[in-house]
PDB file of C-alpha atoms in Angstrom:
ATOM      1  CA  MET O 569     101.572 153.778 105.296  1.00 39.00           C
ATOM      2  CA  LYS O 570     103.977 150.870 105.095  1.00 45.00           C
ATOM      3  CA  THR O 571     103.504 148.066 107.580  1.00 50.00           C
ATOM      4  CA  MET O 572     106.199 145.416 107.841  1.00 50.00           C
ATOM      5  CA  SER O 573     106.123 142.586 110.338  1.00 50.00           C
ATOM      6  CA  GLU O 574     109.326 140.796 109.353  1.00 60.00           C
ATOM      7  CA  GLU O 575     112.366 141.023 107.091  1.00 66.00           C
ATOM      8  CA  ASP O 576     114.877 138.234 106.557  1.00 65.00           C
ATOM      9  CA  VAL O 577     118.034 138.339 104.464  1.00 60.00           C
ATOM     10  CA  ASP O 578     119.923 135.152 103.608  1.00 61.00           C
ATOM     11  CA  LEU O 579     123.306 135.768 101.978  1.00 56.00           C
ATOM     12  CA  GLY O 580     123.249 132.250 100.593  1.00 54.00           C
ATOM     13  CA  THR O 581     125.792 129.458 100.336  1.00 55.00           C
ATOM     14  CA  GLU O 582     127.480 127.567  97.528  1.00 52.00           C
ATOM     15  CA  ASP O 583     124.413 125.343  97.270  1.00 57.00           C
ATOM     16  CA  ALA O 584     121.719 127.962  97.960  1.00 63.00           C
ATOM     17  CA  PRO O 585     121.514 131.370  96.244  1.00 68.00           C
ATOM     18  CA  PRO O 586     121.085 134.565  98.306  1.00 76.00           C
ATOM     19  CA  ALA O 587     117.493 135.332  99.285  1.00 90.00           C
ATOM     20  CA  ARG O 588     115.461 138.068 100.920  1.00 95.00           C
ATOM     21  CA  ARG O 589     112.015 137.782 102.477  1.00 97.00           C
ATOM     22  CA  GLU O 590     109.610 140.435 103.718  1.00 97.00           C
ATOM     23  CA  ASP O 591     106.177 140.081 105.317  1.00 98.00           C
ATOM     24  CA  PHE O 592     103.429 142.724 105.401  1.00 98.00           C
ATOM     25  CA  GLU O 593     100.013 143.032 106.987  1.00 97.00           C
ATOM     26  CA  ALA O 594      97.033 143.012 104.603  1.00 97.00           C
ATOM     27  CA  ASN O 595      93.431 142.067 105.337  1.00 95.00           C
ATOM     28  CA  GLY O 596      92.116 142.067 101.781  1.00 97.00           C
ATOM     29  CA  PRO O 597      93.054 142.238  98.105  1.00 98.00           C
ATOM     30  CA  ILE O 598      95.970 144.470  97.142  1.00 99.00           C
ATOM     31  CA  GLU O 599      97.530 145.914  93.987  1.00 99.00           C
ATOM     32  CA  ILE O 600     100.612 143.909  92.960  1.00 99.00           C
ATOM     33  CA  ASP O 601     103.088 145.732  90.709  1.00 99.00           C
ATOM     34  CA  ILE O 602     106.237 143.799  89.753  1.00 99.00           C
ATOM     35  CA  ALA O 603     108.944 144.726  87.243  1.00 97.00           C
ATOM     36  CA  ILE O 604     112.094 142.654  86.686  1.00 96.00           C
ATOM     37  CA  GLY O 605     114.592 142.219  83.893  1.00 92.00           C
ATOM     38  CA  THR O 606     114.955 138.466  83.687  1.00 93.00           C
ATOM     39  CA  GLY O 607     114.199 135.357  85.731  1.00 95.00           C
ATOM     40  CA  ARG O 608     110.781 134.204  86.914  1.00 97.00           C
ATOM     41  CA  ILE O 609     107.743 135.572  88.738  1.00 98.00           C
ATOM     42  CA  GLU O 610     105.336 133.498  90.805  1.00 99.00           C
ATOM     43  CA  ILE O 611     102.221 134.994  92.402  1.00 99.00           C
ATOM     44  CA  GLN O 612     100.188 132.863  94.802  1.00 99.00           C
ATOM     45  CA  LEU O 613      96.716 134.227  95.595  1.00 99.00           C
ATOM     46  CA  VAL O 614      95.219 132.533  98.638  1.00 98.00           C
ATOM     47  CA  ASP O 615      92.231 132.835 100.980  1.00 98.00           C
ATOM     48  CA  GLU O 616      94.159 134.208 103.935  1.00 97.00           C
ATOM     49  CA  PRO O 617      95.418 137.624 105.061  1.00 97.00           C
ATOM     50  CA  GLY O 618      98.939 138.934 104.840  1.00 98.00           C
ATOM     51  CA  VAL O 619     101.511 139.435 102.110  1.00 99.00           C
ATOM     52  CA  ARG O 620     104.838 137.677 101.761  1.00 98.00           C
ATOM     53  CA  VAL O 621     107.528 138.544  99.224  1.00 98.00           C
ATOM     54  CA  GLU O 622     110.608 136.449  98.570  1.00 98.00           C
ATOM     55  CA  VAL O 623     113.354 137.534  96.184  1.00 97.00           C
ATOM     56  CA  ARG O 624     116.337 135.357  95.404  1.00 96.00           C
ATOM     57  CA  HIS O 625     118.975 134.942  92.759  1.00 93.00           C
ATOM     58  CA  ALA O 626     117.892 132.479  90.056  1.00 90.00           C
ATOM     59  CA  PRO O 627     121.174 131.207  88.568  1.00 84.00           C
ATOM     60  CA  GLU O 628     119.342 128.531  86.588  1.00 74.00           C
ATOM     61  CA  SER O 629     117.913 131.380  84.471  1.00 64.00           C
ATOM     62  CA  ASP O 630     121.290 133.091  84.050  1.00 55.00           C
ATOM     63  CA  ASP O 631     122.255 134.689  80.743  1.00 51.00           C
ATOM     64  CA  GLN O 632     125.897 134.219  79.814  1.00 45.00           C
ATOM     65  CA  TRP O 633     126.336 137.879  78.884  1.00 44.00           C
ATOM     66  CA  VAL O 634     125.635 139.098  82.426  1.00 47.00           C
ATOM     67  CA  PRO O 635     128.955 138.037  84.055  1.00 49.00           C
ATOM     68  CA  GLY O 636     130.900 139.322  81.053  1.00 46.00           C
ATOM     69  CA  LEU O 637     129.089 142.651  81.129  1.00 46.00           C
ATOM     70  CA  SER O 638     129.702 142.944  84.856  1.00 48.00           C
ATOM     71  CA  GLY O 639     133.429 142.433  84.338  1.00 48.00           C
ATOM     72  CA  LEU O 640     133.482 144.926  81.463  1.00 46.00           C
ATOM     73  CA  LEU O 641     131.717 147.637  83.450  1.00 48.00           C
ATOM     74  CA  ASN O 642     133.979 147.104  86.435  1.00 51.00           C
ATOM     75  CA  TRP O 643     137.020 147.366  84.152  1.00 47.00           C
ATOM     76  CA  VAL O 644     135.694 150.586  82.593  1.00 49.00           C
ATOM     77  CA  SER O 645     134.923 152.131  85.992  1.00 48.00           C
ATOM     78  CA  GLY O 646     138.426 151.237  87.140  1.00 48.00           C
ATOM     79  CA  GLN O 647     139.974 152.831  84.039  1.00 51.00           C
ATOM     80  CA  PHE O 648     138.153 156.105  84.680  1.00 50.00           C
ATOM     81  CA  GLY O 649     138.938 156.422  88.351  1.00 50.00           C
ATOM     82  CA  GLY O 650     135.882 154.843  89.926  1.00 53.00           C
ATOM     83  CA  GLY O 651     136.303 151.779  92.063  1.00 51.00           C
ATOM     84  CA  PRO O 652     134.900 148.409  91.031  1.00 52.00           C
ATOM     85  CA  GLN O 653     131.158 148.199  91.570  1.00 64.00           C
ATOM     86  CA  ASP O 654     129.520 145.423  93.534  1.00 66.00           C
ATOM     87  CA  ASN O 655     127.231 143.837  90.959  1.00 77.00           C
ATOM     88  CA  SER O 656     127.002 140.521  92.770  1.00 84.00           C
ATOM     89  CA  PRO O 657     123.773 138.527  93.119  1.00 87.00           C
ATOM     90  CA  GLU O 658     123.800 139.341  96.843  1.00 91.00           C
ATOM     91  CA  GLU O 659     123.912 143.079  96.156  1.00 91.00           C
ATOM     92  CA  THR O 660     121.251 142.807  93.451  1.00 90.00           C
ATOM     93  CA  VAL O 661     118.899 141.034  95.849  1.00 93.00           C
ATOM     94  CA  ARG O 662     119.667 143.590  98.576  1.00 92.00           C
ATOM     95  CA  GLN O 663     118.959 146.567  96.308  1.00 92.00           C
ATOM     96  CA  THR O 664     115.704 145.186  94.926  1.00 94.00           C
ATOM     97  CA  ARG O 665     112.867 147.452  95.988  1.00 96.00           C
ATOM     98  CA  ILE O 666     110.123 145.786  98.024  1.00 98.00           C
ATOM     99  CA  ASP O 667     107.534 148.237  99.307  1.00 97.00           C
ATOM    100  CA  LEU O 668     103.891 148.096 100.409  1.00 98.00           C
ATOM    101  CA  THR O 669     102.320 151.547 100.641  1.00 97.00           C
ATOM    102  CA  GLY O 670      98.598 151.636 101.271  1.00 96.00           C
ATOM    103  CA  ASN O 671      97.334 148.604  99.384  1.00 97.00           C
ATOM    104  CA  ARG O 672      99.938 148.748  96.585  1.00 98.00           C
ATOM    105  CA  LEU O 673     102.877 146.363  96.601  1.00 99.00           C
ATOM    106  CA  VAL O 674     105.827 147.356  94.423  1.00 99.00           C
ATOM    107  CA  VAL O 675     108.747 145.069  93.567  1.00 98.00           C
ATOM    108  CA  ARG O 676     111.492 146.541  91.360  1.00 96.00           C
ATOM    109  CA  THR O 677     114.912 145.184  90.493  1.00 91.00           C
ATOM    110  CA  PRO O 678     117.792 147.703  90.408  1.00 89.00           C
ATOM    111  CA  LYS O 679     117.985 149.821  87.241  1.00 80.00           C
ATOM    112  CA  PRO O 680     121.777 150.041  86.728  1.00 76.00           C
ATOM    113  CA  LEU O 681     123.415 147.490  84.456  1.00 69.00           C
ATOM    114  CA  PRO O 682     124.360 144.723  84.900  1.00 71.00           C
ATOM    115  CA  MET O 683     122.086 144.332  87.956  1.00 78.00           C
ATOM    116  CA  ARG O 684     119.108 144.891  85.683  1.00 74.00           C
ATOM    117  CA  GLY O 685     120.061 141.716  83.806  1.00 82.00           C
ATOM    118  CA  MET O 686     120.697 139.606  86.902  1.00 89.00           C
ATOM    119  CA  PRO O 687     118.169 136.718  86.868  1.00 92.00           C
ATOM    120  CA  LEU O 688     115.923 136.807  89.932  1.00 95.00           C
ATOM    121  CA  SER O 689     113.090 134.701  91.284  1.00 96.00           C
ATOM    122  CA  VAL O 690     110.253 136.764  92.765  1.00 98.00           C
ATOM    123  CA  VAL O 691     107.565 134.911  94.725  1.00 98.00           C
ATOM    124  CA  VAL O 692     104.585 136.832  96.134  1.00 99.00           C
ATOM    125  CA  LYS O 693     101.868 135.381  98.344  1.00 99.00           C
ATOM    126  CA  ALA O 694      98.830 137.655  98.700  1.00 99.00           C
ATOM    127  CA  PRO O 695      95.053 137.557  99.330  1.00 99.00           C
ATOM    128  CA  SER O 696      92.696 136.260  96.633  1.00 99.00           C
ATOM    129  CA  GLY O 697      91.201 138.914  94.406  1.00 99.00           C
ATOM    130  CA  SER O 698      94.387 140.973  94.297  1.00 99.00           C
ATOM    131  CA  HIS O 699      95.072 142.857  91.076  1.00 99.00           C
ATOM    132  CA  VAL O 700      98.216 141.861  89.201  1.00 99.00           C
ATOM    133  CA  GLU O 701     100.504 143.920  86.977  1.00 99.00           C
ATOM    134  CA  THR O 702     103.879 142.586  85.839  1.00 99.00           C
ATOM    135  CA  LYS O 703     106.546 143.762  83.420  1.00 98.00           C
ATOM    136  CA  SER O 704     109.657 141.856  82.413  1.00 95.00           C
ATOM    137  CA  GLY O 705     112.212 141.639  79.659  1.00 93.00           C
ATOM    138  CA  SER O 706     112.667 137.886  79.796  1.00 93.00           C
ATOM    139  CA  ALA O 707     110.856 136.095  82.611  1.00 95.00           C
ATOM    140  CA  SER O 708     108.266 133.390  83.061  1.00 97.00           C
ATOM    141  CA  LEU O 709     105.086 134.208  85.004  1.00 98.00           C
ATOM    142  CA  ALA O 710     102.761 131.915  86.948  1.00 99.00           C
ATOM    143  CA  VAL O 711      99.705 133.250  88.799  1.00 99.00           C
ATOM    144  CA  THR O 712      97.810 130.713  90.899  1.00 99.00           C
ATOM    145  CA  GLY O 713      94.459 131.337  92.576  1.00 99.00           C
ATOM    146  CA  SER O 714      91.870 133.990  91.701  1.00 99.00           C
ATOM    147  CA  ALA O 715      93.042 137.423  90.597  1.00 99.00           C
ATOM    148  CA  GLY O 716      91.047 140.592  90.052  1.00 99.00           C
ATOM    149  CA  ARG O 717      92.428 142.526  87.093  1.00 99.00           C
ATOM    150  CA  VAL O 718      95.526 141.238  85.297  1.00 99.00           C
ATOM    151  CA  ASN O 719      97.962 143.207  83.135  1.00 99.00           C
ATOM    152  CA  VAL O 720     101.076 141.418  81.861  1.00 99.00           C
ATOM    153  CA  THR O 721     103.805 142.806  79.595  1.00 98.00           C
ATOM    154  CA  SER O 722     106.763 140.585  78.721  1.00 96.00           C
ATOM    155  CA  GLY O 723     109.451 140.271  76.088  1.00 95.00           C
ATOM    156  CA  THR O 724     109.846 136.510  76.321  1.00 95.00           C
ATOM    157  CA  GLY O 725     108.841 133.846  78.828  1.00 95.00           C
ATOM    158  CA  ASP O 726     105.898 131.503  79.274  1.00 97.00           C
ATOM    159  CA  ILE O 727     102.801 132.926  80.991  1.00 98.00           C
ATOM    160  CA  SER O 728     100.074 131.159  82.973  1.00 99.00           C
ATOM    161  CA  VAL O 729      97.188 132.628  84.979  1.00 99.00           C
ATOM    162  CA  ASP O 730      94.670 130.443  86.810  1.00 99.00           C
ATOM    163  CA  ARG O 731      91.738 132.885  86.868  1.00 99.00           C
ATOM    164  CA  ALA O 732      90.867 136.574  86.529  1.00 99.00           C
ATOM    165  CA  ASP O 733      87.532 138.009  87.630  1.00 98.00           C
ATOM    166  CA  GLY O 734      88.246 141.417  86.088  1.00 98.00           C
ATOM    167  CA  ALA O 735      89.578 142.550  82.741  1.00 98.00           C
ATOM    168  CA  ALA O 736      92.849 140.926  81.670  1.00 99.00           C
ATOM    169  CA  SER O 737      95.579 141.904  79.221  1.00 99.00           C
ATOM    170  CA  VAL O 738      98.665 139.959  78.117  1.00 98.00           C
ATOM    171  CA  GLN O 739     101.271 141.294  75.687  1.00 98.00           C
ATOM    172  CA  SER O 740     104.453 139.456  74.752  1.00 97.00           C
ATOM    173  CA  ALA O 741     106.946 139.313  71.920  1.00 96.00           C
ATOM    174  CA  SER O 742     107.273 135.540  72.215  1.00 95.00           C
ATOM    175  CA  ALA O 743     105.491 133.346  74.756  1.00 94.00           C
ATOM    176  CA  SER O 744     103.315 130.335  75.305  1.00 96.00           C
ATOM    177  CA  VAL O 745     100.227 131.668  77.109  1.00 98.00           C
ATOM    178  CA  ARG O 746      97.867 129.504  79.180  1.00 98.00           C
ATOM    179  CA  LEU O 747      94.915 131.166  80.886  1.00 99.00           C
ATOM    180  CA  GLY O 748      92.067 129.816  82.983  1.00 99.00           C
ATOM    181  CA  PRO O 749      88.613 131.454  83.186  1.00 99.00           C
ATOM    182  CA  MET O 750      88.811 135.118  82.153  1.00 99.00           C
ATOM    183  CA  LEU O 751      85.457 136.312  83.441  1.00 98.00           C
ATOM    184  CA  GLY O 752      85.912 139.964  82.480  1.00 98.00           C
ATOM    185  CA  GLY O 753      87.305 139.203  79.049  1.00 98.00           C
ATOM    186  CA  VAL O 754      90.929 139.204  77.889  1.00 98.00           C
ATOM    187  CA  ARG O 755      93.207 140.760  75.281  1.00 98.00           C
ATOM    188  CA  VAL O 756      96.203 138.615  74.347  1.00 98.00           C
ATOM    189  CA  LYS O 757      98.807 139.604  71.772  1.00 98.00           C
ATOM    190  CA  THR O 758     102.038 137.713  71.164  1.00 96.00           C
ATOM    191  CA  GLY O 759     104.396 137.679  68.219  1.00 96.00           C
ATOM    192  CA  SER O 760     104.875 133.926  68.406  1.00 96.00           C
ATOM    193  CA  GLY O 761     103.594 131.165  70.656  1.00 95.00           C
ATOM    194  CA  ASP O 762     100.518 129.065  71.329  1.00 97.00           C
ATOM    195  CA  LEU O 763      97.536 130.543  73.197  1.00 98.00           C
ATOM    196  CA  GLU O 764      95.138 128.595  75.401  1.00 98.00           C
ATOM    197  CA  VAL O 765      92.184 130.112  77.280  1.00 99.00           C
ATOM    198  CA  SER O 766      89.729 127.881  79.142  1.00 98.00           C
ATOM    199  CA  SER O 767      86.794 130.338  79.013  1.00 98.00           C
ATOM    200  CA  VAL O 768      85.903 133.992  78.461  1.00 98.00           C
ATOM    201  CA  GLY O 769      82.975 135.888  79.961  1.00 96.00           C
ATOM    202  CA  GLY O 770      83.581 139.285  78.364  1.00 97.00           C
ATOM    203  CA  PRO O 771      84.670 140.792  75.034  1.00 98.00           C
ATOM    204  CA  SER O 772      88.029 139.288  74.061  1.00 98.00           C
ATOM    205  CA  LEU O 773      90.805 139.477  71.470  1.00 98.00           C
ATOM    206  CA  LEU O 774      93.357 136.699  70.932  1.00 98.00           C
ATOM    207  CA  PHE O 775      96.213 137.245  68.499  1.00 98.00           C
ATOM    208  CA  THR O 776      99.450 135.413  67.728  1.00 96.00           C
ATOM    209  CA  GLY O 777     101.715 135.846  64.748  1.00 95.00           C
ATOM    210  CA  THR O 778     102.699 132.182  64.618  1.00 95.00           C
ATOM    211  CA  GLY O 779     101.032 129.624  66.869  1.00 96.00           C
ATOM    212  CA  ASP O 780      97.884 127.642  67.567  1.00 98.00           C
ATOM    213  CA  ILE O 781      94.942 129.085  69.509  1.00 98.00           C
ATOM    214  CA  TRP O 782      92.616 126.983  71.658  1.00 98.00           C
ATOM    215  CA  LEU O 783      89.596 128.585  73.276  1.00 98.00           C
ATOM    216  CA  GLY O 784      87.186 126.761  75.573  1.00 98.00           C
ATOM    217  CA  ALA O 785      83.782 128.161  76.593  1.00 98.00           C
ATOM    218  CA  VAL O 786      82.750 131.406  74.874  1.00 98.00           C
ATOM    219  CA  GLN O 787      79.888 133.538  76.181  1.00 95.00           C
ATOM    220  CA  SER O 788      80.761 136.917  74.683  1.00 97.00           C
ATOM    221  CA  ASP O 789      82.132 138.563  71.552  1.00 98.00           C
ATOM    222  CA  VAL O 790      85.545 137.186  70.589  1.00 98.00           C
ATOM    223  CA  THR O 791      88.026 137.897  67.799  1.00 98.00           C
ATOM    224  CA  VAL O 792      90.714 135.267  67.193  1.00 98.00           C
ATOM    225  CA  ARG O 793      93.566 135.686  64.697  1.00 97.00           C
ATOM    226  CA  THR O 794      96.764 133.803  63.922  1.00 97.00           C
ATOM    227  CA  GLY O 795      99.118 134.248  61.007  1.00 95.00           C
ATOM    228  CA  SER O 796      99.965 130.559  60.779  1.00 94.00           C
ATOM    229  CA  GLY O 797      98.310 128.146  63.173  1.00 96.00           C
ATOM    230  CA  ASP O 798      95.182 126.156  63.925  1.00 98.00           C
ATOM    231  CA  VAL O 799      92.217 127.698  65.751  1.00 98.00           C
ATOM    232  CA  THR O 800      89.822 125.700  67.929  1.00 98.00           C
ATOM    233  CA  VAL O 801      86.759 126.969  69.782  1.00 98.00           C
ATOM    234  CA  ALA O 802      85.560 124.085  71.946  1.00 98.00           C
ATOM    235  CA  ASP O 803      82.250 125.422  73.335  1.00 98.00           C
ATOM    236  CA  ALA O 804      80.617 128.391  71.619  1.00 98.00           C
ATOM    237  CA  ALA O 805      77.486 129.435  73.518  1.00 97.00           C
ATOM    238  CA  CYS O 806      76.698 133.036  72.576  1.00 97.00           C
ATOM    239  CA  GLY O 807      78.156 136.207  71.141  1.00 97.00           C
ATOM    240  CA  ARG O 808      79.865 137.125  67.893  1.00 98.00           C
ATOM    241  CA  ILE O 809      82.894 134.958  67.163  1.00 98.00           C
ATOM    242  CA  GLU O 810      85.340 135.795  64.394  1.00 98.00           C
ATOM    243  CA  VAL O 811      88.197 133.365  63.744  1.00 98.00           C
ATOM    244  CA  VAL O 812      90.868 133.949  61.098  1.00 98.00           C
ATOM    245  CA  THR O 813      94.069 132.095  60.204  1.00 97.00           C
ATOM    246  CA  GLY O 814      96.368 132.619  57.267  1.00 95.00           C
ATOM    247  CA  SER O 815      97.347 128.971  56.978  1.00 93.00           C
ATOM    248  CA  GLY O 816      95.717 126.619  59.445  1.00 95.00           C
ATOM    249  CA  GLU O 817      92.594 124.674  60.305  1.00 97.00           C
ATOM    250  CA  LEU O 818      89.484 126.158  61.914  1.00 97.00           C
ATOM    251  CA  ARG O 819      87.208 124.174  64.185  1.00 97.00           C
ATOM    252  CA  VAL O 820      84.273 125.764  66.000  1.00 98.00           C
ATOM    253  CA  ALA O 821      82.045 123.615  68.216  1.00 98.00           C
ATOM    254  CA  VAL O 822      78.574 124.982  69.000  1.00 97.00           C
ATOM    255  CA  ARG O 823      76.908 124.187  72.309  1.00 96.00           C
ATOM    256  CA  SER O 824      73.960 121.824  71.972  1.00 93.00           C
ATOM    257  CA  GLY O 825      70.615 123.606  71.584  1.00 91.00           C
ATOM    258  CA  VAL O 826      72.148 126.949  70.578  1.00 93.00           C
ATOM    259  CA  LYS O 827      70.858 128.688  67.450  1.00 91.00           C
ATOM    260  CA  ALA O 828      73.792 129.911  65.379  1.00 92.00           C
ATOM    261  CA  GLN O 829      74.347 131.865  62.189  1.00 93.00           C
ATOM    262  CA  VAL O 830      77.458 130.526  60.475  1.00 93.00           C
ATOM    263  CA  ASP O 831      79.731 131.915  57.739  1.00 95.00           C
ATOM    264  CA  LEU O 832      82.806 129.742  57.056  1.00 95.00           C
ATOM    265  CA  VAL O 833      85.214 130.100  54.121  1.00 96.00           C
ATOM    266  CA  SER O 834      88.404 128.260  53.167  1.00 95.00           C
ATOM    267  CA  TYR O 835      90.019 129.875  50.138  1.00 95.00           C
ATOM    268  CA  SER O 836      92.078 126.848  49.103  1.00 93.00           C
ATOM    269  CA  GLY O 837      90.657 124.087  51.273  1.00 93.00           C
ATOM    270  CA  ARG O 838      87.400 122.571  52.441  1.00 94.00           C
ATOM    271  CA  ALA O 839      84.676 124.229  54.532  1.00 95.00           C
ATOM    272  CA  TYR O 840      81.840 122.109  55.867  1.00 93.00           C
ATOM    273  CA  SER O 841      79.377 121.641  58.713  1.00 92.00           C
ATOM    274  CA  GLU O 842      78.686 118.602  60.851  1.00 92.00           C
ATOM    275  CA  LEU O 843      75.496 120.335  62.021  1.00 86.00           C
ATOM    276  CA  ALA O 844      72.170 120.385  60.226  1.00 80.00           C
ATOM    277  CA  LEU O 845      72.000 123.567  58.128  1.00 75.00           C
ATOM    278  CA  SER O 846      69.056 125.555  56.782  1.00 75.00           C
ATOM    279  CA  ASP O 847      68.805 128.412  54.287  1.00 75.00           C
ATOM    280  CA  THR O 848      65.721 129.642  56.128  1.00 76.00           C
ATOM    281  CA  PRO O 849      66.434 131.646  59.290  1.00 73.00           C
ATOM    282  CA  PRO O 850      64.829 130.168  62.415  1.00 70.00           C
ATOM    283  CA  PRO O 851      62.255 132.229  64.306  1.00 78.00           C
ATOM    284  CA  GLY O 852      63.866 134.679  66.672  1.00 82.00           C
ATOM    285  CA  GLU O 853      67.355 136.165  66.661  1.00 88.00           C
ATOM    286  CA  PRO O 854      70.184 133.614  66.967  1.00 91.00           C
ATOM    287  CA  SER O 855      72.311 134.012  70.089  1.00 94.00           C
ATOM    288  CA  LEU O 856      75.529 133.006  68.302  1.00 96.00           C
ATOM    289  CA  PHE O 857      77.200 134.355  65.167  1.00 97.00           C
ATOM    290  CA  VAL O 858      80.278 132.603  63.785  1.00 97.00           C
ATOM    291  CA  ARG O 859      82.486 133.963  61.023  1.00 98.00           C
ATOM    292  CA  GLY O 860      85.563 131.954  60.039  1.00 97.00           C
ATOM    293  CA  ARG O 861      88.233 132.435  57.396  1.00 98.00           C
ATOM    294  CA  THR O 862      91.302 130.367  56.501  1.00 97.00           C
ATOM    295  CA  GLY O 863      93.635 130.872  53.584  1.00 95.00           C
ATOM    296  CA  SER O 864      94.676 127.247  53.259  1.00 92.00           C
ATOM    297  CA  GLY O 865      93.114 124.746  55.620  1.00 94.00           C
ATOM    298  CA  THR O 866      89.931 122.970  56.586  1.00 96.00           C
ATOM    299  CA  ALA O 867      87.119 124.935  58.236  1.00 97.00           C
ATOM    300  CA  VAL O 868      84.486 122.963  60.127  1.00 97.00           C
ATOM    301  CA  ILE O 869      81.530 123.736  62.372  1.00 96.00           C
ATOM    302  CA  THR O 870      80.523 120.945  64.750  1.00 96.00           C
ATOM    303  CA  THR O 871      78.777 120.181  68.055  1.00 95.00           C
ATOM    304  CA  ALA O 872      80.437 120.815  71.395  1.00 95.00           C
ATOM    305  CA  VAL O 873      81.117 117.756  73.522  1.00 91.00           C
ATOM    306  CA  GLY O 874      79.354 117.550  76.874  1.00 73.00           C
TER     307      GLY O 874
END
């Protein structure tokens, strides 16, 4: 059942783009499902009830082909007997679907071209712990606060998520990705762009074709791969860590007091340890296993700071 407490539509002015706002009742976490073509998405997860959605035209993210395509389609429709279509920002905002049914919020931009390519700003404010799923062709994403599960699919556009308590997945053709604590683990794949994750608490995979990878605290099994970039693990505590780069430096810092089994290789560079090493296994099973490979670069194992 859809519950709506308020809807506002602002047609905009020369200085302010058209906007639409809707408010819904919600007493706990919801499912957030957003799909847009281009623009930006901002999700604010807060410790208070209720859901607010604001959609507005984002001309600062405009692609130059959109106005030209709009004119072309209007010309074609006129040539074949149909009247010119209203593909204005105002109409695109008006036709954007905003719906809360049960505990699932859906935001969808119109499918017909060129509305699908109209840059929009979507801002959602919802209770903490809400699950997030977004899809976009070319849009930035920022999630603040604590999310449950996170699933992000994007063509291009920078991505940042403060925190996810459940499993998280990020896929992008080209993006800079910055993630906070991923307590349920995370899978990140991007064709190009740097990856940064402050900590992982579950099995994780980080992959970028070209870019550096920085990983903070690790307390689970992790696989890290980059075609050309440096890899840093700042605080390895436990689990099986595999780090591979085709051409870059590897640096893995082991938490103080942790027993680790280490296997580092640089095929055309230097591999060394700043820790005391022994050929004799210590009593008991080590809690950390590190395997690192670089084609051309330095590989080093060291002590975590702090």
